[in-house]
Coordinates of C-alpha atoms and ligand atoms in Angstrom, one line a residue:
M1 CA 18.0 20.1 0.7
S2 CA 15.4 20.4 3.5
V3 CA 16.2 18.0 6.4
R4 CA 14.3 18.1 9.6
T5 CA 14.5 15.9 12.6
R6 CA 11.1 15.0 13.9
P7 CA 10.9 13.7 17.4
R8 CA 9.2 10.4 17.9
Q9 CA 6.5 11.3 20.4
G10 CA 4.3 8.9 22.2
P11 CA 0.8 9.2 20.8
A12 CA -0.8 9.3 24.3
N13 CA -3.7 11.4 22.9
A14 CA -3.9 9.9 19.5
P15 CA -7.3 8.5 18.8
F16 CA -6.1 5.2 17.4
A17 CA -9.1 3.1 18.1
P18 CA -11.4 4.5 15.3
L19 CA -8.9 3.3 12.7
G20 CA -9.6 -0.4 13.4
H21 CA -13.3 -0.5 13.7
D22 CA -15.6 -2.8 11.7
A23 CA -17.4 -1.3 8.7
C24 CA -20.5 -2.2 6.8
D25 CA -21.8 -1.9 3.2
L26 CA -23.2 1.5 2.2
P27 CA -25.5 2.1 -0.8
P28 CA -24.6 5.2 -2.9
Y29 CA -25.4 8.6 -1.4
A30 CA -24.4 12.3 -2.0
P31 CA -22.2 13.5 0.8
R32 CA -22.0 17.1 1.9
I33 CA -19.2 19.1 0.4
R34 CA -17.2 21.9 2.2
G35 CA -15.7 24.3 -0.3
R36 CA -16.0 23.7 -4.0
L37 CA -14.8 20.7 -6.1
P38 CA -12.8 21.6 -9.2
A39 CA -14.9 21.7 -12.3
G40 CA -12.4 19.6 -14.3
L41 CA -12.2 16.9 -11.7
S42 CA -14.2 14.0 -13.1
G43 CA -13.9 10.3 -12.5
V44 CA -14.0 7.7 -9.8
L45 CA -11.7 7.1 -6.9
Y46 CA -11.6 3.5 -5.7
R47 CA -10.0 2.6 -2.4
N48 CA -9.4 -0.8 -0.7
G49 CA -8.4 -1.8 2.8
P50 CA -9.5 -4.0 5.7
G51 CA -13.0 -3.5 7.1
Q52 CA -13.8 -6.5 9.3
F53 CA -11.5 -7.0 12.3
T54 CA -13.7 -8.8 14.8
R55 CA -15.9 -11.8 14.9
G56 CA -17.1 -14.0 17.7
G57 CA -15.3 -12.0 20.3
R58 CA -11.9 -12.3 18.6
T59 CA -9.9 -9.5 17.0
K60 CA -7.3 -9.5 14.3
R61 CA -3.8 -9.3 15.7
T62 CA -2.8 -6.2 13.6
I63 CA -4.6 -3.4 11.9
L64 CA -3.2 -4.6 8.6
D65 CA -5.4 -7.7 8.6
G66 CA -9.1 -7.8 7.7
D67 CA -11.5 -8.5 5.0
G68 CA -11.4 -6.1 2.1
I69 CA -14.0 -3.4 1.6
I70 CA -14.0 -1.3 -1.5
Q71 CA -14.9 2.4 -1.4
R72 CA -16.2 4.2 -4.5
L73 CA -16.2 8.0 -4.7
A74 CA -17.5 9.3 -8.0
L75 CA -16.8 13.0 -8.9
H76 CA -18.7 14.8 -11.7
N77 CA -19.7 18.4 -12.3
G78 CA -18.8 19.5 -8.8
A79 CA -20.9 16.7 -7.1
A80 CA -19.9 13.5 -5.3
T81 CA -21.4 10.1 -4.9
Y82 CA -20.1 7.7 -2.3
S83 CA -20.6 4.0 -1.7
R84 CA -18.7 1.0 -0.2
R85 CA -19.0 -2.7 -0.2
F86 CA -17.2 -5.7 1.1
V87 CA -15.5 -8.0 -1.3
Q88 CA -17.5 -11.2 -1.2
T89 CA -14.7 -13.7 -0.9
P90 CA -15.6 -17.3 0.1
K91 CA -13.8 -16.6 3.4
F92 CA -15.9 -13.5 4.1
Q93 CA -19.2 -15.2 3.2
A94 CA -18.5 -18.3 5.3
E95 CA -17.2 -16.4 8.3
A96 CA -20.1 -14.0 8.2
A97 CA -22.5 -17.0 8.2
A98 CA -20.7 -18.7 11.0
G99 CA -20.3 -15.5 13.1
R100 CA -16.7 -16.3 13.8
F101 CA -13.3 -16.5 12.2
L102 CA -12.7 -19.9 10.5
W103 CA -9.3 -19.5 8.9
P104 CA -6.0 -17.9 9.6
S105 CA -5.1 -14.6 7.9
W106 CA -1.6 -13.3 7.3
T107 CA -1.0 -11.8 10.8
T108 CA -3.6 -13.7 12.8
T109 CA -4.0 -17.4 13.7
A110 CA -7.5 -18.9 13.7
P111 CA -9.2 -20.5 16.7
G112 CA -9.0 -24.3 16.8
L113 CA -6.1 -26.8 17.0
T114 CA -6.1 -27.8 13.3
A115 CA -7.3 -24.6 11.6
N116 CA -3.8 -23.2 11.1
L117 CA -2.0 -26.4 9.9
G118 CA -0.2 -26.0 6.6
Q119 CA -0.5 -23.1 4.2
N120 CA -4.2 -22.5 5.1
V121 CA -4.2 -18.7 5.0
Q122 CA -7.2 -17.4 3.1
G123 CA -7.3 -14.3 0.8
Q124 CA -9.2 -11.3 2.0
A125 CA -8.8 -9.1 -1.2
G126 CA -8.1 -6.2 1.2
V127 CA -5.0 -4.3 0.2
T128 CA -5.1 -2.8 -3.3
V129 CA -7.7 -2.0 -6.1
Y130 CA -6.6 -1.6 -9.7
Q131 CA -8.3 -1.1 -13.0
A132 CA -6.1 -3.2 -15.3
G133 CA -6.9 -5.0 -18.5
G134 CA -10.4 -3.7 -18.5
K135 CA -11.2 -5.1 -15.1
L136 CA -11.4 -3.6 -11.6
M137 CA -9.6 -6.0 -9.3
A138 CA -9.2 -6.2 -5.5
L139 CA -6.0 -7.9 -4.4
D140 CA -4.1 -8.9 -1.4
E141 CA -1.2 -11.3 -0.9
V142 CA -3.1 -14.6 -0.9
A143 CA -4.7 -15.8 -4.1
P144 CA -7.0 -15.2 -5.7
G145 CA -7.8 -11.6 -6.5
F146 CA -11.4 -10.7 -7.2
E147 CA -13.0 -8.8 -10.0
I148 CA -15.3 -6.0 -8.8
D149 CA -18.1 -4.4 -10.7
P150 CA -16.9 -0.8 -11.1
D151 CA -20.4 0.7 -10.8
T152 CA -22.1 -1.4 -8.2
L153 CA -19.0 -2.8 -6.4
A154 CA -20.6 -6.2 -6.6
T155 CA -18.0 -9.1 -6.5
V156 CA -18.0 -10.6 -10.0
G157 CA -15.6 -13.5 -9.2
P158 CA -12.0 -14.6 -8.8
V159 CA -9.4 -13.4 -11.3
S160 CA -6.2 -14.9 -12.5
L161 CA -3.0 -12.8 -12.9
G162 CA -1.3 -15.6 -14.7
L163 CA 1.4 -16.2 -12.1
P164 CA 2.6 -19.7 -11.2
Q165 CA 0.6 -22.1 -9.0
S166 CA -2.6 -20.2 -9.6
D167 CA -1.1 -16.9 -8.4
A168 CA 0.1 -18.4 -5.1
G169 CA 2.1 -15.8 -3.1
M170 CA 1.0 -13.0 -5.3
K171 CA 2.0 -9.5 -4.3
A172 CA -0.8 -7.1 -3.6
H173 CA 1.0 -4.3 -5.4
G174 CA 1.2 -4.3 -9.2
R175 CA 3.0 -1.7 -11.4
R176 CA 1.6 0.1 -14.4
L177 CA 4.2 1.4 -16.8
A178 CA 3.4 4.7 -18.2
A179 CA 5.2 4.4 -21.6
T180 CA 3.4 1.3 -22.7
G181 CA 0.4 1.1 -20.4
D182 CA 1.5 -2.5 -19.6
W183 CA 1.0 -3.8 -16.1
L184 CA 3.4 -6.0 -14.1
F185 CA 2.4 -8.4 -11.3
A186 CA 4.6 -10.5 -9.1
S187 CA 4.6 -13.4 -6.7
T188 CA 6.9 -15.0 -4.2
R189 CA 6.7 -18.7 -3.4
L190 CA 8.5 -21.3 -1.3
G191 CA 10.4 -24.1 -3.0
R192 CA 12.9 -26.7 -2.0
A193 CA 15.7 -24.3 -2.7
G194 CA 14.2 -21.4 -0.8
M195 CA 12.2 -18.5 -2.1
Q196 CA 11.5 -17.8 -5.7
I197 CA 10.0 -14.8 -7.4
D198 CA 8.0 -14.6 -10.6
V199 CA 6.9 -11.6 -12.6
V200 CA 4.3 -11.5 -15.4
R201 CA 3.6 -8.7 -17.8
H202 CA 0.1 -7.9 -18.9
G203 CA 0.3 -6.1 -22.2
R204 CA -2.2 -3.6 -23.4
D205 CA -3.0 -6.0 -26.3
G206 CA -4.1 -8.7 -23.8
S207 CA -0.8 -10.6 -24.0
R208 CA 0.8 -12.1 -20.9
T209 CA 4.6 -12.5 -20.8
A210 CA 6.3 -14.3 -17.9
T211 CA 9.8 -13.5 -16.9
P212 CA 11.8 -16.6 -16.1
T213 CA 11.7 -17.5 -12.4
V214 CA 14.3 -15.9 -10.2
Q215 CA 15.8 -17.5 -7.1
L216 CA 15.9 -15.1 -4.2
P217 CA 19.1 -14.9 -2.1
R218 CA 17.1 -15.0 1.1
M219 CA 13.8 -16.0 2.6
T220 CA 12.1 -12.7 3.3
Y221 CA 8.8 -10.8 2.9
L222 CA 8.0 -8.5 0.0
H223 CA 5.0 -6.2 -0.3
D224 CA 5.8 -3.9 -3.2
F225 CA 8.2 -3.6 -6.1
G226 CA 9.3 -1.0 -8.6
A227 CA 9.5 -1.3 -12.4
T228 CA 10.9 0.3 -15.5
E229 CA 10.2 -0.9 -19.0
R230 CA 13.4 -3.1 -18.8
H231 CA 13.6 -4.1 -15.1
A232 CA 11.6 -5.1 -12.1
V233 CA 13.2 -3.9 -8.8
F234 CA 12.7 -5.6 -5.4
I235 CA 14.1 -4.3 -2.1
L236 CA 15.0 -7.4 -0.1
H237 CA 15.0 -5.9 3.4
A238 CA 16.9 -7.3 6.4
V239 CA 14.1 -9.6 7.3
H240 CA 14.3 -13.4 7.7
F241 CA 11.3 -15.7 7.2
A242 CA 11.4 -18.9 9.2
P243 CA 8.4 -20.9 8.0
L244 CA 8.4 -23.9 10.4
K245 CA 6.1 -22.5 13.0
F246 CA 3.8 -21.1 10.3
L247 CA 3.6 -24.5 8.6
L248 CA 2.9 -26.3 11.9
G249 CA 0.1 -23.8 12.6
L250 CA 1.8 -22.4 15.7
S251 CA 2.3 -18.9 14.4
S252 CA 0.9 -16.6 11.8
F253 CA 2.9 -15.8 8.7
S254 CA 4.0 -12.4 10.0
Q255 CA 5.0 -13.7 13.4
C256 CA 7.6 -15.9 11.6
L257 CA 9.3 -12.8 10.3
S258 CA 12.3 -11.4 12.2
W259 CA 14.4 -8.2 11.8
K260 CA 18.0 -9.1 11.1
P261 CA 19.9 -5.9 10.5
A262 CA 23.2 -7.8 10.1
L263 CA 21.8 -9.1 6.8
G264 CA 21.6 -5.6 5.3
N265 CA 19.3 -4.9 2.4
V266 CA 19.7 -6.2 -1.1
L267 CA 18.4 -4.4 -4.1
L268 CA 17.4 -7.1 -6.6
V269 CA 17.2 -5.9 -10.2
I270 CA 15.6 -8.4 -12.6
D271 CA 15.8 -8.1 -16.4
L272 CA 12.2 -8.5 -17.5
A273 CA 13.1 -10.1 -20.8
T274 CA 15.7 -12.7 -19.6
G275 CA 15.2 -13.1 -15.9
A276 CA 18.9 -12.2 -15.3
A277 CA 19.2 -10.8 -11.8
R278 CA 21.7 -8.5 -10.3
T279 CA 22.1 -7.6 -6.6
F280 CA 23.3 -4.5 -4.9
E281 CA 24.1 -4.3 -1.2
A282 CA 22.6 -1.5 0.9
P283 CA 22.2 -0.6 4.6
P284 CA 19.3 -2.4 6.5
S285 CA 16.0 -0.6 6.0
W286 CA 12.4 -2.0 6.3
C287 CA 10.4 -1.1 3.2
W288 CA 6.7 -1.3 2.6
H289 CA 6.4 1.0 -0.4
I290 CA 8.3 2.2 -3.4
A291 CA 7.2 5.5 -5.0
N292 CA 8.7 5.0 -8.4
C293 CA 11.9 4.1 -10.2
F294 CA 13.5 5.1 -13.4
E295 CA 16.7 4.7 -15.5
Q296 CA 19.1 7.4 -16.6
G297 CA 22.1 6.2 -18.5
N298 CA 23.6 3.4 -16.4
A299 CA 21.9 4.7 -13.2
L300 CA 18.7 3.0 -11.9
V301 CA 17.0 5.3 -9.4
V302 CA 14.6 3.9 -6.8
D303 CA 12.7 6.2 -4.4
F304 CA 11.1 4.5 -1.5
I305 CA 10.2 4.9 2.2
G306 CA 12.5 3.0 4.5
Y307 CA 12.7 2.5 8.3
D308 CA 15.9 1.9 10.2
D309 CA 14.2 -1.0 11.9
A310 CA 10.9 -2.9 11.7
G311 CA 9.9 -2.1 15.3
H312 CA 6.5 -0.7 14.2
F313 CA 5.5 -4.1 12.7
L314 CA 7.6 -7.0 14.1
G315 CA 7.5 -8.0 17.7
P316 CA 4.7 -8.7 20.2
N317 CA 4.0 -5.1 21.2
A318 CA 4.7 -3.5 17.8
E319 CA 2.5 -0.4 17.1
L320 CA 0.5 -2.0 14.3
A321 CA -0.5 -4.8 16.7
A322 CA -0.8 -2.7 19.9
I323 CA -3.3 -0.4 18.1
M324 CA -5.8 -3.3 18.2
R325 CA -5.6 -3.4 22.0
G326 CA -5.9 0.4 22.3
H327 CA -2.2 1.0 23.0
A328 CA 0.5 2.9 21.2
G329 CA 3.0 0.1 21.4
V330 CA 6.5 0.2 20.0
Q331 CA 6.8 2.7 17.2
G332 CA 10.4 2.0 16.2
A333 CA 12.2 4.1 13.7
P334 CA 10.2 6.5 11.5
G335 CA 9.7 5.9 7.8
L336 CA 11.9 8.3 5.8
L337 CA 11.9 9.1 2.1
R338 CA 15.0 7.4 0.7
R339 CA 16.7 6.9 -2.7
Y340 CA 18.9 4.2 -4.1
V341 CA 21.0 5.0 -7.1
A342 CA 22.3 1.7 -8.5
D343 CA 25.0 1.9 -11.2
L344 CA 24.3 -0.9 -13.6
A345 CA 27.8 -0.5 -15.1
T346 CA 29.9 -0.6 -11.9
G347 CA 27.7 -2.6 -9.6
R348 CA 27.8 0.2 -7.0
L349 CA 24.9 1.5 -5.0
E350 CA 24.5 4.8 -3.3
A351 CA 21.9 5.1 -0.6
Q352 CA 20.5 8.5 0.4
V353 CA 17.9 9.9 2.8
L354 CA 16.0 12.6 0.8
A355 CA 14.0 14.0 3.8
D356 CA 14.1 13.5 7.5
D357 CA 10.3 13.5 8.0
A358 CA 8.1 10.6 9.1
V359 CA 6.1 9.6 6.0
E360 CA 4.3 6.6 4.4
F361 CA 2.2 5.7 1.4
C362 CA 4.3 7.3 -1.4
S363 CA 3.6 7.7 -5.1
A364 CA 4.5 9.8 -8.1
D365 CA 2.4 11.2 -11.0
P366 CA 1.3 7.9 -12.6
R367 CA 1.8 9.3 -16.1
H368 CA 5.5 9.1 -15.3
A369 CA 5.6 5.6 -13.7
G370 CA 8.8 4.0 -14.7
A371 CA 10.2 7.3 -16.0
P372 CA 11.8 10.3 -14.2
H373 CA 9.4 11.9 -11.7
R374 CA 9.7 15.2 -10.0
R375 CA 7.2 15.2 -7.0
I376 CA 6.7 12.4 -4.6
F377 CA 3.4 12.5 -2.8
M378 CA 3.1 11.0 0.7
A379 CA 1.1 10.8 3.9
H380 CA 3.1 12.7 6.5
G381 CA 3.4 12.4 10.3
G382 CA 2.6 16.1 10.7
S383 CA 3.4 18.0 13.8
G384 CA 1.8 15.7 16.3
A385 CA 2.3 12.0 17.1
A386 CA 4.4 10.3 14.5
G387 CA 3.2 6.7 14.7
V388 CA 3.3 4.8 11.4
A389 CA -0.5 4.4 11.4
W390 CA -1.3 8.0 12.5
Q391 CA -0.4 10.5 9.8
T392 CA -2.1 13.9 10.0
A393 CA -0.7 15.6 7.0
V394 CA -0.1 15.3 3.3
A395 CA 3.2 16.2 1.7
A396 CA 5.0 16.4 -1.7
F397 CA 8.8 16.2 -1.9
D398 CA 10.3 18.0 -4.9
T399 CA 13.2 16.0 -6.0
A400 CA 14.5 18.9 -8.1
T401 CA 14.7 21.5 -5.2
G402 CA 14.8 19.2 -2.2
T403 CA 11.9 21.0 -0.6
L404 CA 8.8 19.7 1.1
D405 CA 5.3 21.1 0.4
C406 CA 3.1 20.1 3.3
F407 CA -0.4 20.6 4.7
D408 CA -1.3 19.4 8.2
F409 CA -4.9 18.7 8.9
G410 CA -4.3 18.8 12.7
P411 CA -3.7 16.3 15.5
T412 CA -7.3 14.9 15.6
T413 CA -7.5 14.1 11.9
H414 CA -6.0 11.0 10.3
A415 CA -4.7 11.4 6.8
G416 CA -4.3 8.4 4.6
E417 CA -2.5 7.7 1.3
P418 CA -2.9 10.6 -1.2
V419 CA -4.1 9.5 -4.7
F420 CA -3.1 11.6 -7.7
A421 CA -5.8 12.6 -10.2
A422 CA -4.4 14.4 -13.3
K423 CA -5.8 17.6 -14.6
P424 CA -7.1 17.1 -18.1
C425 CA -4.3 18.0 -20.5
G426 CA -2.1 19.0 -17.6
G427 CA 1.6 18.7 -17.5
Q428 CA 3.8 16.7 -15.1
D429 CA 2.5 16.8 -11.5
E430 CA -0.5 19.0 -12.6
G431 CA -3.4 17.4 -10.8
Y432 CA -5.2 17.0 -7.6
L433 CA -4.5 14.8 -4.5
L434 CA -7.5 12.9 -3.1
V435 CA -6.8 12.2 0.6
Q436 CA -9.0 10.1 2.8
L437 CA -9.4 11.6 6.3
L438 CA -10.8 10.4 9.5
E439 CA -12.1 13.5 11.3
T440 CA -12.3 12.2 14.9
E441 CA -14.0 15.3 16.3
R442 CA -16.8 14.8 13.8
A443 CA -16.5 11.0 14.3
A444 CA -16.7 10.5 10.5
S445 CA -14.4 10.1 7.5
A446 CA -13.9 12.5 4.6
F447 CA -12.0 13.1 1.4
A448 CA -9.9 16.2 1.0
V449 CA -9.1 17.5 -2.5
L450 CA -5.9 19.5 -2.8
D451 CA -4.0 21.0 -5.7
A452 CA -1.1 18.7 -6.1
Q453 CA 1.3 21.6 -6.7
C454 CA 0.1 23.8 -3.9
L455 CA -0.5 21.5 -0.9
G456 CA 0.4 24.2 1.6
D457 CA -2.7 26.2 0.5
G458 CA -4.9 23.5 2.0
P459 CA -7.9 21.7 0.6
L460 CA -10.0 23.1 -2.2
A461 CA -12.8 21.0 -0.9
V462 CA -13.6 18.4 1.7
I463 CA -16.2 15.7 1.0
E464 CA -17.8 14.8 4.4
L465 CA -18.9 11.2 4.7
E466 CA -21.6 10.4 7.2
Q467 CA -19.8 7.4 8.7
R468 CA -16.3 6.5 9.9
H469 CA -14.2 4.3 7.7
P470 CA -11.3 2.2 9.0
L471 CA -7.7 2.5 7.9
S472 CA -7.8 2.3 4.1
F473 CA -4.5 1.3 2.4
H474 CA -4.5 2.1 -1.3
G475 CA -6.5 3.7 -4.1
M476 CA -6.6 4.5 -7.8
F477 CA -8.3 7.3 -9.6
V478 CA -10.0 6.3 -12.9
P479 CA -10.7 9.5 -14.9
G480 CA -14.0 9.8 -16.7
S481 CA -16.2 12.2 -18.4
Ligands
FE2_1 FE1 0.8 -1.4 0.4

């Protein structure tokens, strides 16, 4: 197994600032293409992420926090068409008209003495974009999500995921199960007894099936989850949420989170049919994202990216906040690709580190979601600065051989989450990775297209945008003719 130790270098020369700039709507245009797009690559890549960080002289506290802007990259017959458009949430429209922030968002308090009282955080629809149930949806972790026109990117209106209390506390990440094509969505909410979690299944036939509510053993923060046909899997990391200052309007939601390594992690496995929950103890590890999980016999396997601490996010000078002030801040421990193997028969859990490389934004071939996967695709810290927000490379970890296939775009290029686009009629992992780049020397963003099984060969094509685009979180490729 390939294990390399990558030093945590200070990103003194890393051009962080362009990642958090404000964006604007762009009508469709045909960007220039370096190289040649594969003839069989046809469809649309949608991406979502924050695009408005400043208003009225105030800046969001972290780079994770801003109004959602949807990107659309259509690929057909070797040509590309690009556009982007803000999600027209009521918050976005009212704040744009006022020229200032009016409401708190999840990491940032709003100006004014009373604006932050109670659970007054507004949704920004700025984390994920999914085509599910025939609708393109932009989601974040405050309800509601919004339906987006897949061609024009116009905001159609709010959507309901069918979670309790009008989707309150919904998770931005959903999970599509490859075997059935069903989708799972989840929410956490506060009750008198603490924190509860709900899961709802959207069947391909239009049905919606709720799993009985599960009481969480701790007050924490969850961003992602994993799923198989039988189970939903949550990594309850060693984080405590103390809501008092949030409810009094004295702190943002994220400022009420604290890293408590003594708690350790708990892997929560929920039976989707009955709501029966099992817990497995694990070492403390912050987790944003799960690549995939699957079951083999009594073993439940969960591949995810975990950090030995939450230094990059929690704390007054954490990297993801310091970026907004032009500083590197505290990077903390790097995110490493890890695996939990939970034995459903014995109740034991084995925790492994699969590769000692700084990585984020993991996924597997979506045709194997909830089933055994081979390659895990990730943004990789590359050979330069290894801050959590500044990856320069794309990598694939082969779980069969323990090897890493990697391509580094160089220290002046930021590489975001790779999105898998399957080759028509191709087998497992046969496809392309679409990677959004920020080419700082060109002062513009781009999309690289790589063969998902030969990343080390470098891009087959690079689609050069004419503008910069801020940090974009997540995307989905919708194949088409
Ligand atoms: Fe995410």
